[in-house]
mmCIF file of C-alpha atoms in Angstrom:
data_model
loop_
_atom_site.group_PDB
_atom_site.id
_atom_site.type_symbol
_atom_site.label_atom_id
_atom_site.label_comp_id
_atom_site.label_asym_id
_atom_site.label_seq_id
_atom_site.Cartn_x
_atom_site.Cartn_y
_atom_site.Cartn_z
ATOM 1 C CA MET A 1 157.143 131.827 193.131
ATOM 2 C CA LYS A 2 155.735 128.524 194.253
ATOM 3 C CA THR A 3 157.294 125.135 193.521
ATOM 4 C CA LEU A 4 154.840 122.237 193.718
ATOM 5 C CA ASN A 5 155.590 118.595 194.419
ATOM 6 C CA ASN A 6 152.309 116.688 194.753
ATOM 7 C CA THR A 7 150.371 116.064 191.521
ATOM 8 C CA ASN A 8 146.922 116.556 193.119
ATOM 9 C CA GLN A 9 148.204 119.715 194.740
ATOM 10 C CA ASP A 10 149.506 120.873 191.338
ATOM 11 C CA ILE A 11 146.132 120.433 189.668
ATOM 12 C CA CYS A 12 144.243 122.199 192.466
ATOM 13 C CA TYR A 13 146.717 125.074 192.489
ATOM 14 C CA ILE A 14 146.542 125.484 188.700
ATOM 15 C CA GLU A 15 142.732 125.471 188.790
ATOM 16 C CA TYR A 16 142.875 128.120 191.515
ATOM 17 C CA LEU A 17 145.277 130.252 189.480
ATOM 18 C CA ASN A 18 143.222 129.813 186.301
ATOM 19 C CA ALA A 19 140.244 131.216 188.188
ATOM 20 C CA LYS A 20 142.231 134.356 188.987
ATOM 21 C CA LYS A 21 142.336 137.048 186.323
ATOM 22 C CA GLY A 22 145.626 137.459 184.492
ATOM 23 C CA PHE A 23 147.281 134.150 185.425
ATOM 24 C CA ARG A 24 150.230 133.060 183.305
ATOM 25 C CA MET A 25 152.060 129.743 183.571
ATOM 26 C CA ASP A 26 155.439 131.458 183.975
ATOM 27 C CA HIS A 27 154.381 132.473 187.517
ATOM 28 C CA VAL A 28 154.712 128.887 188.751
ATOM 29 C CA LYS A 29 157.930 126.861 188.770
ATOM 30 C CA PHE A 30 157.682 123.240 187.635
ATOM 31 C CA THR A 31 160.231 120.747 186.487
ATOM 32 C CA GLY A 32 160.543 120.476 182.708
ATOM 33 C CA GLU A 33 158.977 117.031 182.631
ATOM 34 C CA LYS A 34 156.058 118.085 184.849
ATOM 35 C CA SER A 35 155.455 121.239 182.791
ATOM 36 C CA ILE A 36 155.308 119.239 179.575
ATOM 37 C CA ARG A 37 152.947 116.712 181.179
ATOM 38 C CA LEU A 38 150.611 119.493 182.333
ATOM 39 C CA ALA A 39 150.737 121.196 178.927
ATOM 40 C CA LYS A 40 150.049 117.892 177.186
ATOM 41 C CA ASP A 41 147.017 117.319 179.421
ATOM 42 C CA MET A 42 145.610 120.760 178.539
ATOM 43 C CA VAL A 43 146.079 120.444 174.765
ATOM 44 C CA GLU A 44 143.553 118.688 172.535
ATOM 45 C CA PHE A 45 145.472 119.010 169.249
ATOM 46 C CA TYR A 46 146.858 115.554 168.436
ATOM 47 C CA PRO A 47 150.072 116.563 166.576
ATOM 48 C CA LEU A 48 151.081 118.821 169.483
ATOM 49 C CA GLU A 49 150.142 116.136 172.022
ATOM 50 C CA LYS A 50 152.342 113.639 170.163
ATOM 51 C CA ALA A 51 155.260 116.099 169.933
ATOM 52 C CA LEU A 52 155.008 116.898 173.657
ATOM 53 C CA ASP A 53 154.790 113.193 174.490
ATOM 54 C CA ASN A 54 157.990 112.507 172.531
ATOM 55 C CA ALA A 55 159.725 115.542 174.091
ATOM 56 C CA GLN A 56 158.725 114.348 177.565
ATOM 57 C CA ALA A 57 160.168 110.905 176.850
ATOM 58 C CA ASN A 58 163.424 112.493 175.632
ATOM 59 C CA ILE A 59 163.668 114.626 178.771
ATOM 60 C CA LEU A 60 163.208 111.528 180.926
ATOM 61 C CA ARG A 61 166.119 109.971 178.976
ATOM 62 C CA GLY A 62 168.312 112.904 180.021
ATOM 63 C CA GLN A 63 168.152 115.274 177.055
ATOM 64 C CA SER A 64 167.692 118.999 177.514
ATOM 65 C CA LEU A 65 164.350 120.654 176.768
ATOM 66 C CA SER A 66 165.722 122.408 173.686
ATOM 67 C CA ASP A 67 167.186 119.168 172.296
ATOM 68 C CA SER A 68 163.916 117.366 172.996
ATOM 69 C CA LEU A 69 161.937 120.036 171.147
ATOM 70 C CA LYS A 70 164.458 120.105 168.292
ATOM 71 C CA ALA A 71 163.813 116.402 167.638
ATOM 72 C CA GLU A 72 160.190 117.258 166.827
ATOM 73 C CA ALA A 73 159.279 118.894 163.512
ATOM 74 C CA PHE A 74 156.283 120.607 165.129
ATOM 75 C CA PHE A 75 158.332 123.358 166.830
ATOM 76 C CA ASP A 76 159.977 126.147 164.826
ATOM 77 C CA ASN A 77 163.692 126.932 164.975
ATOM 78 C CA LYS A 78 163.204 130.368 166.545
ATOM 79 C CA MET A 79 161.381 128.856 169.514
ATOM 80 C CA ILE A 80 163.997 126.139 169.954
ATOM 81 C CA ALA A 81 166.821 128.718 169.865
ATOM 82 C CA LEU A 82 165.103 130.858 172.480
ATOM 83 C CA VAL A 83 164.499 127.828 174.713
ATOM 84 C CA ARG A 84 168.183 126.897 174.403
ATOM 85 C CA VAL A 85 169.224 130.425 175.418
ATOM 86 C CA ALA A 86 166.722 130.342 178.301
ATOM 87 C CA GLU A 87 168.203 127.069 179.551
ATOM 88 C CA GLU A 88 171.750 128.393 179.357
ATOM 89 C CA THR A 89 170.951 131.653 181.136
ATOM 90 C CA ASN A 90 168.429 130.166 183.610
ATOM 91 C CA GLN A 91 165.765 132.632 182.417
ATOM 92 C CA THR A 92 163.090 130.145 181.355
ATOM 93 C CA ALA A 93 160.208 132.000 183.037
ATOM 94 C CA PHE A 94 161.134 135.262 181.294
ATOM 95 C CA VAL A 95 161.660 133.641 177.888
ATOM 96 C CA PHE A 96 158.452 131.601 178.056
ATOM 97 C CA GLY A 97 156.579 134.744 179.062
ATOM 98 C CA ARG A 98 157.981 136.557 176.034
ATOM 99 C CA LEU A 99 157.208 133.600 173.764
ATOM 100 C CA ASN A 100 153.660 133.617 175.118
ATOM 101 C CA GLU A 101 153.285 137.309 174.262
ATOM 102 C CA GLN A 102 154.875 136.900 170.826
ATOM 103 C CA TYR A 103 152.792 133.903 169.769
ATOM 104 C CA GLY A 104 149.659 135.539 171.197
ATOM 105 C CA LYS A 105 150.241 138.648 169.081
ATOM 106 C CA GLU A 106 150.970 136.487 166.038
ATOM 107 C CA LEU A 107 147.738 134.543 166.576
ATOM 108 C CA ILE A 108 145.720 137.760 166.834
ATOM 109 C CA GLN A 109 147.360 139.112 163.663
ATOM 110 C CA ARG A 110 146.648 135.920 161.712
ATOM 111 C CA SER A 111 143.052 135.829 162.976
ATOM 112 C CA LYS A 112 142.493 139.404 161.821
ATOM 113 C CA LEU A 113 144.029 138.619 158.428
ATOM 114 C CA PHE A 114 141.849 135.520 158.070
ATOM 115 C CA SER A 115 138.649 137.359 158.998
ATOM 116 C CA THR A 116 139.551 140.276 156.721
ATOM 117 C CA THR A 117 140.061 137.849 153.850
ATOM 118 C CA LEU A 118 137.034 135.715 154.629
ATOM 119 C CA GLU A 119 134.510 138.548 155.059
ATOM 120 C CA PRO A 120 134.364 139.594 151.365
ATOM 121 C CA ALA A 121 134.122 135.945 150.318
ATOM 122 C CA ILE A 122 131.143 135.386 152.629
ATOM 123 C CA ILE A 123 129.460 138.565 151.344
ATOM 124 C CA LEU A 124 129.973 137.369 147.766
ATOM 125 C CA ILE A 125 128.544 133.909 148.515
ATOM 126 C CA VAL A 126 125.491 135.372 150.278
ATOM 127 C CA GLY A 127 124.981 137.807 147.394
ATOM 128 C CA ILE A 128 125.082 134.990 144.837
ATOM 129 C CA LEU A 129 122.648 132.953 146.941
ATOM 130 C CA VAL A 130 120.194 135.854 147.247
ATOM 131 C CA ALA A 131 120.468 136.609 143.514
ATOM 132 C CA THR A 132 119.799 132.953 142.685
ATOM 133 C CA ILE A 133 116.710 132.907 144.909
ATOM 134 C CA LEU A 134 115.404 136.165 143.372
ATOM 135 C CA VAL A 135 115.923 134.925 139.826
ATOM 136 C CA ALA A 136 114.249 131.616 140.717
ATOM 137 C CA MET A 137 111.236 133.501 142.120
ATOM 138 C CA TYR A 138 110.842 136.136 139.400
ATOM 139 C CA LEU A 139 111.677 134.043 136.307
ATOM 140 C CA PRO A 140 108.295 132.227 136.360
ATOM 141 C CA MET A 141 106.505 135.603 136.702
ATOM 142 C CA PHE A 142 108.285 137.001 133.638
ATOM 143 C CA ALA A 143 107.553 133.828 131.717
ATOM 144 C CA LEU A 144 103.869 134.087 132.687
ATOM 145 C CA ALA A 145 103.801 137.750 131.623
ATOM 146 C CA ASN A 146 105.202 136.793 128.186
ATOM 147 C CA VAL A 147 102.573 134.068 127.766
ATOM 148 C CA LEU A 148 99.739 136.525 128.568
ATOM 149 C CA HIS A 149 100.886 139.047 125.909
#
């Protein structure tokens, strides 16, 4: 595993690894502060950016990663407990890899549930829209037919 020191070198190396198929961040060793900075730069979700910014500041003050994450309400207790165990056993790469797999599976499951729930609603809305258009088109014809009789 490669440990990087220069920030420009870090960015180039990460871009190179992102271009390769199957790259995961647990293949590269970074300091905790540098990892959080890189993650914060990749994220565009403001609440997560803010939580990572606060965690980074706490790490620079000397707190552990798990304590820094615990101070933020954004992270769940299960993740914080696993990070604490990873710090104590020096297995951060393994634990973050497992967390990546777990949250990836959870995201896929929630996406499937959302699409399964949303699909009938969309069909119903389209059906109502088509029915409204048909009634709006044929109602004048029926009215005209009644006037002619």
